[in-house]
Amino acid sequence: MPFLTIAVVIILGLLAGSFLNVVIHRGPAMWGLVDDDRRRGDFMAPRSYCPACGARIKIPHLVPVAGFLIARGRCAACGAPISLRYPAVELMGGAAALGAWLLFGPTLAAAAAAVLLWMLIALAVIDLETGYLPDALTLPLALAGLAVNGLGAAFVDGQTALIGAVAGYAVFRAIAEAFYRLRGIEGLGLGDAKLLGALGAWLGWPALPPIVFIGAVAGLIGALIMRLAGVRMTAQTPLPFGPALALAGAIMLAATGLATP
Ligand SMILES: [Zn+2]
């Protein structure tokens, strides 16, 4: 029953997206990267509450995407608007699960690919919102990539993954260092280097040049869109390169899936 399978995969993805929203919202405060009372709590407790008034969100309003529509995008208690980020991340979570399943079929590689995509969504949105790519996510992601490939379950062999992790981190760090020497400002963060190392661990060192290239192009397009949207940009404005790298990683994962017979 392909329809039933696809429905289950999408529902699992939407639920994962719902959990990603909790990670994105509470993680940065949990890890001490931002100081914000409205982000209190950990990944398990307390139950979801309105960041504006603190009221508990009703159970029907917690249903992915549908809850947002039922609540008409507003808190039922105080009427404060709920960020579009919630349904958007839920939809991305569902799309990630569906994409992984379509690319890799009913395999362990598909489950691993879905986890990678979900982590990339969390990292991209956290970077956009806070400017950080937390070690609490990038380091486990790199280890998971090494484990998945080292156990022979997935995308490249263990050696290609290990070289990818080291080269991704080292090369990006060298670029950031050169950038700093030339411009005298920190344009690229170490979080970006750790994310590239993690992508190397998952997709292997041969994927690194296309990831950096696609990431750079996507980053420039992103900066252009921000500029057109009226965001003031100077040479000192830090570029959130994380979302561009995450997108590049997702594209290369899809390329890996399409190349796998
Ligand atoms: Zn409220």
PDB file of C-alpha atoms and ligand atoms in Angstrom:
ATOM      1  CA  MET A   1       0.000   0.000   0.000  1.00  0.00           C
ATOM      2  CA  PRO A   2       2.246   2.857  -1.178  1.00  0.00           C
ATOM      3  CA  PHE A   3      -0.293   5.544  -0.244  1.00  0.00           C
ATOM      4  CA  LEU A   4      -0.548   4.303   3.313  1.00  0.00           C
ATOM      5  CA  THR A   5       3.249   4.105   3.596  1.00  0.00           C
ATOM      6  CA  ILE A   6       3.671   7.612   2.204  1.00  0.00           C
ATOM      7  CA  ALA A   7       1.036   8.946   4.612  1.00  0.00           C
ATOM      8  CA  VAL A   8       2.815   7.328   7.587  1.00  0.00           C
ATOM      9  CA  VAL A   9       6.195   8.703   6.430  1.00  0.00           C
ATOM     10  CA  ILE A  10       4.782  12.235   6.063  1.00  0.00           C
ATOM     11  CA  ILE A  11       3.020  12.105   9.458  1.00  0.00           C
ATOM     12  CA  LEU A  12       6.246  10.930  11.144  1.00  0.00           C
ATOM     13  CA  GLY A  13       8.054  13.803   9.420  1.00  0.00           C
ATOM     14  CA  LEU A  14       5.462  16.372  10.563  1.00  0.00           C
ATOM     15  CA  LEU A  15       5.762  15.104  14.155  1.00  0.00           C
ATOM     16  CA  ALA A  16       9.556  15.294  13.902  1.00  0.00           C
ATOM     17  CA  GLY A  17       9.138  18.870  12.640  1.00  0.00           C
ATOM     18  CA  SER A  18       7.001  19.648  15.679  1.00  0.00           C
ATOM     19  CA  PHE A  19       9.824  18.408  17.940  1.00  0.00           C
ATOM     20  CA  LEU A  20      12.363  20.402  15.889  1.00  0.00           C
ATOM     21  CA  ASN A  21      10.377  23.536  16.780  1.00  0.00           C
ATOM     22  CA  VAL A  22      10.964  22.778  20.468  1.00  0.00           C
ATOM     23  CA  VAL A  23      14.702  22.253  19.829  1.00  0.00           C
ATOM     24  CA  ILE A  24      14.900  25.471  17.765  1.00  0.00           C
ATOM     25  CA  HIS A  25      12.984  27.508  20.340  1.00  0.00           C
ATOM     26  CA  ARG A  26      14.367  26.201  23.642  1.00  0.00           C
ATOM     27  CA  GLY A  27      17.789  24.832  22.608  1.00  0.00           C
ATOM     28  CA  PRO A  28      19.634  28.163  22.273  1.00  0.00           C
ATOM     29  CA  ALA A  29      18.477  29.235  25.789  1.00  0.00           C
ATOM     30  CA  MET A  30      19.215  25.759  27.260  1.00  0.00           C
ATOM     31  CA  TRP A  31      22.757  25.901  25.888  1.00  0.00           C
ATOM     32  CA  GLY A  32      23.311  29.436  27.209  1.00  0.00           C
ATOM     33  CA  LEU A  33      23.597  31.059  23.757  1.00  0.00           C
ATOM     34  CA  VAL A  34      20.670  33.437  24.285  1.00  0.00           C
ATOM     35  CA  ASP A  35      19.118  34.825  27.438  1.00  0.00           C
ATOM     36  CA  ASP A  36      15.347  34.823  26.985  1.00  0.00           C
ATOM     37  CA  ASP A  37      12.622  34.036  29.536  1.00  0.00           C
ATOM     38  CA  ARG A  38      10.185  33.146  26.789  1.00  0.00           C
ATOM     39  CA  ARG A  39      12.413  30.225  25.797  1.00  0.00           C
ATOM     40  CA  ARG A  40      12.504  28.507  29.201  1.00  0.00           C
ATOM     41  CA  GLY A  41      12.284  24.730  29.503  1.00  0.00           C
ATOM     42  CA  ASP A  42      14.025  21.744  27.987  1.00  0.00           C
ATOM     43  CA  PHE A  43      13.076  19.330  25.205  1.00  0.00           C
ATOM     44  CA  MET A  44      10.642  17.375  27.422  1.00  0.00           C
ATOM     45  CA  ALA A  45       9.083  19.856  29.822  1.00  0.00           C
ATOM     46  CA  PRO A  46       7.139  22.033  30.350  1.00  0.00           C
ATOM     47  CA  ARG A  47       4.446  21.413  27.763  1.00  0.00           C
ATOM     48  CA  SER A  48       4.308  23.997  24.959  1.00  0.00           C
ATOM     49  CA  TYR A  49       3.233  27.449  26.108  1.00  0.00           C
ATOM     50  CA  CYS A  50       2.611  30.795  24.420  1.00  0.00           C
ATOM     51  CA  PRO A  51       5.854  32.844  24.434  1.00  0.00           C
ATOM     52  CA  ALA A  52       3.785  36.038  24.829  1.00  0.00           C
ATOM     53  CA  CYS A  53       1.420  35.217  27.748  1.00  0.00           C
ATOM     54  CA  GLY A  54       2.687  31.869  29.049  1.00  0.00           C
ATOM     55  CA  ALA A  55      -0.664  30.094  28.610  1.00  0.00           C
ATOM     56  CA  ARG A  56      -0.481  26.397  27.806  1.00  0.00           C
ATOM     57  CA  ILE A  57      -1.197  25.606  24.172  1.00  0.00           C
ATOM     58  CA  LYS A  58      -4.355  23.463  23.844  1.00  0.00           C
ATOM     59  CA  ILE A  59      -3.792  19.915  22.596  1.00  0.00           C
ATOM     60  CA  PRO A  60      -5.684  20.380  19.270  1.00  0.00           C
ATOM     61  CA  HIS A  61      -3.541  23.434  18.536  1.00  0.00           C
ATOM     62  CA  LEU A  62      -0.394  21.301  18.921  1.00  0.00           C
ATOM     63  CA  VAL A  63      -1.281  19.123  15.911  1.00  0.00           C
ATOM     64  CA  PRO A  64       1.363  19.896  13.258  1.00  0.00           C
ATOM     65  CA  VAL A  65       0.265  22.494  10.663  1.00  0.00           C
ATOM     66  CA  ALA A  66      -3.472  21.804  11.269  1.00  0.00           C
ATOM     67  CA  GLY A  67      -3.181  23.225  14.820  1.00  0.00           C
ATOM     68  CA  PHE A  68      -1.786  26.478  13.439  1.00  0.00           C
ATOM     69  CA  LEU A  69      -4.675  26.701  10.974  1.00  0.00           C
ATOM     70  CA  ILE A  70      -7.329  25.865  13.625  1.00  0.00           C
ATOM     71  CA  ALA A  71      -5.861  28.551  15.905  1.00  0.00           C
ATOM     72  CA  ARG A  72      -5.763  30.934  12.894  1.00  0.00           C
ATOM     73  CA  GLY A  73      -2.122  31.673  13.664  1.00  0.00           C
ATOM     74  CA  ARG A  74      -2.925  33.249  17.049  1.00  0.00           C
ATOM     75  CA  CYS A  75      -2.645  32.269  20.708  1.00  0.00           C
ATOM     76  CA  ALA A  76      -6.115  31.202  21.910  1.00  0.00           C
ATOM     77  CA  ALA A  77      -5.540  32.916  25.293  1.00  0.00           C
ATOM     78  CA  CYS A  78      -4.025  36.309  24.418  1.00  0.00           C
ATOM     79  CA  GLY A  79      -4.352  36.584  20.632  1.00  0.00           C
ATOM     80  CA  ALA A  80      -0.624  37.139  20.092  1.00  0.00           C
ATOM     81  CA  PRO A  81       0.434  36.040  16.595  1.00  0.00           C
ATOM     82  CA  ILE A  82       2.188  32.663  16.423  1.00  0.00           C
ATOM     83  CA  SER A  83       5.329  32.664  14.291  1.00  0.00           C
ATOM     84  CA  LEU A  84       4.938  31.221  10.785  1.00  0.00           C
ATOM     85  CA  ARG A  85       8.157  29.413  11.624  1.00  0.00           C
ATOM     86  CA  TYR A  86       6.121  26.729  13.456  1.00  0.00           C
ATOM     87  CA  PRO A  87       4.057  25.415  10.510  1.00  0.00           C
ATOM     88  CA  ALA A  88       6.991  26.072   8.139  1.00  0.00           C
ATOM     89  CA  VAL A  89       9.371  23.859  10.162  1.00  0.00           C
ATOM     90  CA  GLU A  90       6.668  21.185  10.510  1.00  0.00           C
ATOM     91  CA  LEU A  91       6.146  21.166   6.734  1.00  0.00           C
ATOM     92  CA  MET A  92       9.911  21.006   6.156  1.00  0.00           C
ATOM     93  CA  GLY A  93      10.113  18.062   8.588  1.00  0.00           C
ATOM     94  CA  GLY A  94       7.415  16.248   6.594  1.00  0.00           C
ATOM     95  CA  ALA A  95       9.083  17.078   3.267  1.00  0.00           C
ATOM     96  CA  ALA A  96      12.450  15.839   4.617  1.00  0.00           C
ATOM     97  CA  ALA A  97      10.961  12.468   5.616  1.00  0.00           C
ATOM     98  CA  LEU A  98       9.183  12.097   2.272  1.00  0.00           C
ATOM     99  CA  GLY A  99      12.321  13.093   0.354  1.00  0.00           C
ATOM    100  CA  ALA A 100      14.507  10.625   2.284  1.00  0.00           C
ATOM    101  CA  TRP A 101      11.996   7.826   1.650  1.00  0.00           C
ATOM    102  CA  LEU A 102      11.680   8.613  -2.076  1.00  0.00           C
ATOM    103  CA  LEU A 103      15.476   8.802  -2.479  1.00  0.00           C
ATOM    104  CA  PHE A 104      16.524   5.751  -0.490  1.00  0.00           C
ATOM    105  CA  GLY A 105      13.398   3.563  -0.226  1.00  0.00           C
ATOM    106  CA  PRO A 106      12.692   1.394   2.820  1.00  0.00           C
ATOM    107  CA  THR A 107      16.317   1.267   4.031  1.00  0.00           C
ATOM    108  CA  LEU A 108      18.384   2.278   7.046  1.00  0.00           C
ATOM    109  CA  ALA A 109      19.986   4.868   4.755  1.00  0.00           C
ATOM    110  CA  ALA A 110      16.574   6.538   4.391  1.00  0.00           C
ATOM    111  CA  ALA A 111      16.158   6.773   8.171  1.00  0.00           C
ATOM    112  CA  ALA A 112      19.688   8.173   8.485  1.00  0.00           C
ATOM    113  CA  ALA A 113      19.047  10.649   5.658  1.00  0.00           C
ATOM    114  CA  ALA A 114      15.872  11.865   7.375  1.00  0.00           C
ATOM    115  CA  VAL A 115      17.792  12.434  10.619  1.00  0.00           C
ATOM    116  CA  LEU A 116      20.481  14.389   8.744  1.00  0.00           C
ATOM    117  CA  LEU A 117      17.860  16.573   7.021  1.00  0.00           C
ATOM    118  CA  TRP A 118      16.008  17.221  10.303  1.00  0.00           C
ATOM    119  CA  MET A 119      19.266  18.278  11.989  1.00  0.00           C
ATOM    120  CA  LEU A 120      20.072  20.576   9.038  1.00  0.00           C
ATOM    121  CA  ILE A 121      16.619  22.205   9.362  1.00  0.00           C
ATOM    122  CA  ALA A 122      17.174  22.826  13.091  1.00  0.00           C
ATOM    123  CA  LEU A 123      20.676  24.225  12.507  1.00  0.00           C
ATOM    124  CA  ALA A 124      19.586  26.482   9.622  1.00  0.00           C
ATOM    125  CA  VAL A 125      16.655  28.007  11.526  1.00  0.00           C
ATOM    126  CA  ILE A 126      18.646  28.432  14.770  1.00  0.00           C
ATOM    127  CA  ASP A 127      21.413  30.184  12.798  1.00  0.00           C
ATOM    128  CA  LEU A 128      18.862  32.494  11.140  1.00  0.00           C
ATOM    129  CA  GLU A 129      17.227  33.345  14.467  1.00  0.00           C
ATOM    130  CA  THR A 130      20.276  33.603  16.741  1.00  0.00           C
ATOM    131  CA  GLY A 131      23.402  33.661  14.566  1.00  0.00           C
ATOM    132  CA  TYR A 132      24.708  30.494  16.241  1.00  0.00           C
ATOM    133  CA  LEU A 133      25.322  26.968  15.017  1.00  0.00           C
ATOM    134  CA  PRO A 134      25.382  25.260  18.448  1.00  0.00           C
ATOM    135  CA  ASP A 135      28.144  22.728  19.206  1.00  0.00           C
ATOM    136  CA  ALA A 136      25.389  20.756  20.963  1.00  0.00           C
ATOM    137  CA  LEU A 137      24.031  19.956  17.486  1.00  0.00           C
ATOM    138  CA  THR A 138      27.032  20.113  15.107  1.00  0.00           C
ATOM    139  CA  LEU A 139      29.300  17.805  17.134  1.00  0.00           C
ATOM    140  CA  PRO A 140      26.730  14.984  17.622  1.00  0.00           C
ATOM    141  CA  LEU A 141      25.831  15.378  13.933  1.00  0.00           C
ATOM    142  CA  ALA A 142      29.472  14.806  12.933  1.00  0.00           C
ATOM    143  CA  LEU A 143      29.765  11.764  15.234  1.00  0.00           C
ATOM    144  CA  ALA A 144      26.477  10.357  13.900  1.00  0.00           C
ATOM    145  CA  GLY A 145      27.757  10.701  10.326  1.00  0.00           C
ATOM    146  CA  LEU A 146      30.964   8.840  11.187  1.00  0.00           C
ATOM    147  CA  ALA A 147      28.959   6.133  12.983  1.00  0.00           C
ATOM    148  CA  VAL A 148      26.411   5.709  10.183  1.00  0.00           C
ATOM    149  CA  ASN A 149      29.111   5.392   7.509  1.00  0.00           C
ATOM    150  CA  GLY A 150      31.555   3.482   9.732  1.00  0.00           C
ATOM    151  CA  LEU A 151      28.921   0.810  10.351  1.00  0.00           C
ATOM    152  CA  GLY A 152      28.530   0.454   6.602  1.00  0.00           C
ATOM    153  CA  ALA A 153      24.891   1.471   6.634  1.00  0.00           C
ATOM    154  CA  ALA A 154      24.849   4.425   4.357  1.00  0.00           C
ATOM    155  CA  PHE A 155      26.454   6.851   1.975  1.00  0.00           C
ATOM    156  CA  VAL A 156      30.252   6.479   1.783  1.00  0.00           C
ATOM    157  CA  ASP A 157      32.862   4.177   3.345  1.00  0.00           C
ATOM    158  CA  GLY A 158      34.279   4.939   6.774  1.00  0.00           C
ATOM    159  CA  GLN A 159      37.628   6.266   5.531  1.00  0.00           C
ATOM    160  CA  THR A 160      36.033   8.681   3.037  1.00  0.00           C
ATOM    161  CA  ALA A 161      33.781   9.895   5.871  1.00  0.00           C
ATOM    162  CA  LEU A 162      36.651  10.394   8.323  1.00  0.00           C
ATOM    163  CA  ILE A 163      38.747  12.328   5.790  1.00  0.00           C
ATOM    164  CA  GLY A 164      35.614  14.347   4.966  1.00  0.00           C
ATOM    165  CA  ALA A 165      35.076  15.302   8.611  1.00  0.00           C
ATOM    166  CA  VAL A 166      38.685  16.394   9.172  1.00  0.00           C
ATOM    167  CA  ALA A 167      39.073  18.116   5.786  1.00  0.00           C
ATOM    168  CA  GLY A 168      35.717  19.908   6.042  1.00  0.00           C
ATOM    169  CA  TYR A 169      36.611  21.402   9.407  1.00  0.00           C
ATOM    170  CA  ALA A 170      40.275  22.173   8.580  1.00  0.00           C
ATOM    171  CA  VAL A 171      39.670  23.687   5.141  1.00  0.00           C
ATOM    172  CA  PHE A 172      36.852  25.913   6.356  1.00  0.00           C
ATOM    173  CA  ARG A 173      38.915  27.000   9.349  1.00  0.00           C
ATOM    174  CA  ALA A 174      41.765  27.936   7.021  1.00  0.00           C
ATOM    175  CA  ILE A 175      39.374  29.965   4.821  1.00  0.00           C
ATOM    176  CA  ALA A 176      37.988  31.731   7.912  1.00  0.00           C
ATOM    177  CA  GLU A 177      41.546  32.483   9.103  1.00  0.00           C
ATOM    178  CA  ALA A 178      42.536  33.918   5.705  1.00  0.00           C
ATOM    179  CA  PHE A 179      39.317  35.976   5.613  1.00  0.00           C
ATOM    180  CA  TYR A 180      40.112  37.361   9.061  1.00  0.00           C
ATOM    181  CA  ARG A 181      43.703  38.288   8.087  1.00  0.00           C
ATOM    182  CA  LEU A 182      42.535  39.991   4.886  1.00  0.00           C
ATOM    183  CA  ARG A 183      39.515  41.870   6.182  1.00  0.00           C
ATOM    184  CA  GLY A 184      40.280  42.191   9.864  1.00  0.00           C
ATOM    185  CA  ILE A 185      36.764  41.031  10.771  1.00  0.00           C
ATOM    186  CA  GLU A 186      35.267  37.698  11.681  1.00  0.00           C
ATOM    187  CA  GLY A 187      33.119  36.959   8.648  1.00  0.00           C
ATOM    188  CA  LEU A 188      32.947  33.217   9.064  1.00  0.00           C
ATOM    189  CA  GLY A 189      32.410  31.447  12.349  1.00  0.00           C
ATOM    190  CA  LEU A 190      33.844  28.214  13.699  1.00  0.00           C
ATOM    191  CA  GLY A 191      30.265  26.900  13.823  1.00  0.00           C
ATOM    192  CA  ASP A 192      30.325  26.958  10.011  1.00  0.00           C
ATOM    193  CA  ALA A 193      33.585  24.942  10.031  1.00  0.00           C
ATOM    194  CA  LYS A 194      32.055  22.341  12.379  1.00  0.00           C
ATOM    195  CA  LEU A 195      28.946  22.089  10.184  1.00  0.00           C
ATOM    196  CA  LEU A 196      31.104  21.557   7.087  1.00  0.00           C
ATOM    197  CA  GLY A 197      33.063  18.896   8.988  1.00  0.00           C
ATOM    198  CA  ALA A 198      29.769  17.204   9.906  1.00  0.00           C
ATOM    199  CA  LEU A 199      28.652  17.270   6.254  1.00  0.00           C
ATOM    200  CA  GLY A 200      32.018  15.743   5.304  1.00  0.00           C
ATOM    201  CA  ALA A 201      31.410  12.980   7.858  1.00  0.00           C
ATOM    202  CA  TRP A 202      28.020  12.197   6.318  1.00  0.00           C
ATOM    203  CA  LEU A 203      28.716  12.637   2.596  1.00  0.00           C
ATOM    204  CA  GLY A 204      32.499  12.076   2.329  1.00  0.00           C
ATOM    205  CA  TRP A 205      35.341  14.367   1.270  1.00  0.00           C
ATOM    206  CA  PRO A 206      34.491  14.341  -2.495  1.00  0.00           C
ATOM    207  CA  ALA A 207      31.209  16.110  -1.623  1.00  0.00           C
ATOM    208  CA  LEU A 208      33.020  19.029   0.038  1.00  0.00           C
ATOM    209  CA  PRO A 209      33.969  21.150  -3.038  1.00  0.00           C
ATOM    210  CA  PRO A 210      30.405  21.125  -4.455  1.00  0.00           C
ATOM    211  CA  ILE A 211      28.990  21.839  -0.961  1.00  0.00           C
ATOM    212  CA  VAL A 212      31.253  24.877  -0.521  1.00  0.00           C
ATOM    213  CA  PHE A 213      30.461  26.084  -4.055  1.00  0.00           C
ATOM    214  CA  ILE A 214      26.669  25.647  -3.740  1.00  0.00           C
ATOM    215  CA  GLY A 215      26.805  27.116  -0.226  1.00  0.00           C
ATOM    216  CA  ALA A 216      28.690  30.205  -1.424  1.00  0.00           C
ATOM    217  CA  VAL A 217      26.238  30.778  -4.295  1.00  0.00           C
ATOM    218  CA  ALA A 218      23.220  30.231  -2.009  1.00  0.00           C
ATOM    219  CA  GLY A 219      24.769  32.545   0.620  1.00  0.00           C
ATOM    220  CA  LEU A 220      25.239  35.325  -1.948  1.00  0.00           C
ATOM    221  CA  ILE A 221      21.671  34.911  -3.224  1.00  0.00           C
ATOM    222  CA  GLY A 222      20.471  34.997   0.410  1.00  0.00           C
ATOM    223  CA  ALA A 223      22.435  38.191   1.087  1.00  0.00           C
ATOM    224  CA  LEU A 224      20.983  39.751  -2.074  1.00  0.00           C
ATOM    225  CA  ILE A 225      17.428  38.855  -0.998  1.00  0.00           C
ATOM    226  CA  MET A 226      18.078  40.333   2.481  1.00  0.00           C
ATOM    227  CA  ARG A 227      19.322  43.511   0.817  1.00  0.00           C
ATOM    228  CA  LEU A 228      16.307  43.724  -1.490  1.00  0.00           C
ATOM    229  CA  ALA A 229      14.085  43.140   1.559  1.00  0.00           C
ATOM    230  CA  GLY A 230      15.584  46.286   3.074  1.00  0.00           C
ATOM    231  CA  VAL A 231      17.978  44.722   5.608  1.00  0.00           C
ATOM    232  CA  ARG A 232      20.894  47.126   6.034  1.00  0.00           C
ATOM    233  CA  MET A 233      24.089  45.296   5.148  1.00  0.00           C
ATOM    234  CA  THR A 234      27.630  46.509   5.687  1.00  0.00           C
ATOM    235  CA  ALA A 235      30.975  44.730   5.481  1.00  0.00           C
ATOM    236  CA  GLN A 236      30.537  44.145   9.215  1.00  0.00           C
ATOM    237  CA  THR A 237      27.150  42.416   8.953  1.00  0.00           C
ATOM    238  CA  PRO A 238      27.838  38.763   9.786  1.00  0.00           C
ATOM    239  CA  LEU A 239      26.502  36.506   7.070  1.00  0.00           C
ATOM    240  CA  PRO A 240      24.442  33.579   8.328  1.00  0.00           C
ATOM    241  CA  PHE A 241      26.311  31.090   6.190  1.00  0.00           C
ATOM    242  CA  GLY A 242      24.867  28.128   8.126  1.00  0.00           C
ATOM    243  CA  PRO A 243      21.517  28.000   6.271  1.00  0.00           C
ATOM    244  CA  ALA A 244      23.348  28.152   2.925  1.00  0.00           C
ATOM    245  CA  LEU A 245      25.670  25.296   3.962  1.00  0.00           C
ATOM    246  CA  ALA A 246      22.704  23.287   5.270  1.00  0.00           C
ATOM    247  CA  LEU A 247      20.878  23.739   1.955  1.00  0.00           C
ATOM    248  CA  ALA A 248      24.023  22.711   0.047  1.00  0.00           C
ATOM    249  CA  GLY A 249      24.308  19.598   2.245  1.00  0.00           C
ATOM    250  CA  ALA A 250      20.677  18.665   1.540  1.00  0.00           C
ATOM    251  CA  ILE A 251      21.230  19.107  -2.214  1.00  0.00           C
ATOM    252  CA  MET A 252      24.348  16.896  -2.134  1.00  0.00           C
ATOM    253  CA  LEU A 253      22.471  14.279  -0.083  1.00  0.00           C
ATOM    254  CA  ALA A 254      19.793  14.243  -2.792  1.00  0.00           C
ATOM    255  CA  ALA A 255      22.521  13.918  -5.456  1.00  0.00           C
ATOM    256  CA  THR A 256      23.967  10.951  -3.511  1.00  0.00           C
ATOM    257  CA  GLY A 257      20.520   9.350  -3.372  1.00  0.00           C
ATOM    258  CA  LEU A 258      19.882   9.872  -7.078  1.00  0.00           C
ATOM    259  CA  ALA A 259      23.314   8.400  -7.931  1.00  0.00           C
ATOM    260  CA  THR A 260      22.664   5.286  -5.801  1.00  0.00           C
ATOM    261  CA  PRO A 261      21.149   2.547  -7.972  1.00  0.00           C
TER     262      PRO A 261
HETATM  263 ZN    ZN B   1      -0.693  33.920  24.542  1.00  0.00          ZN
END
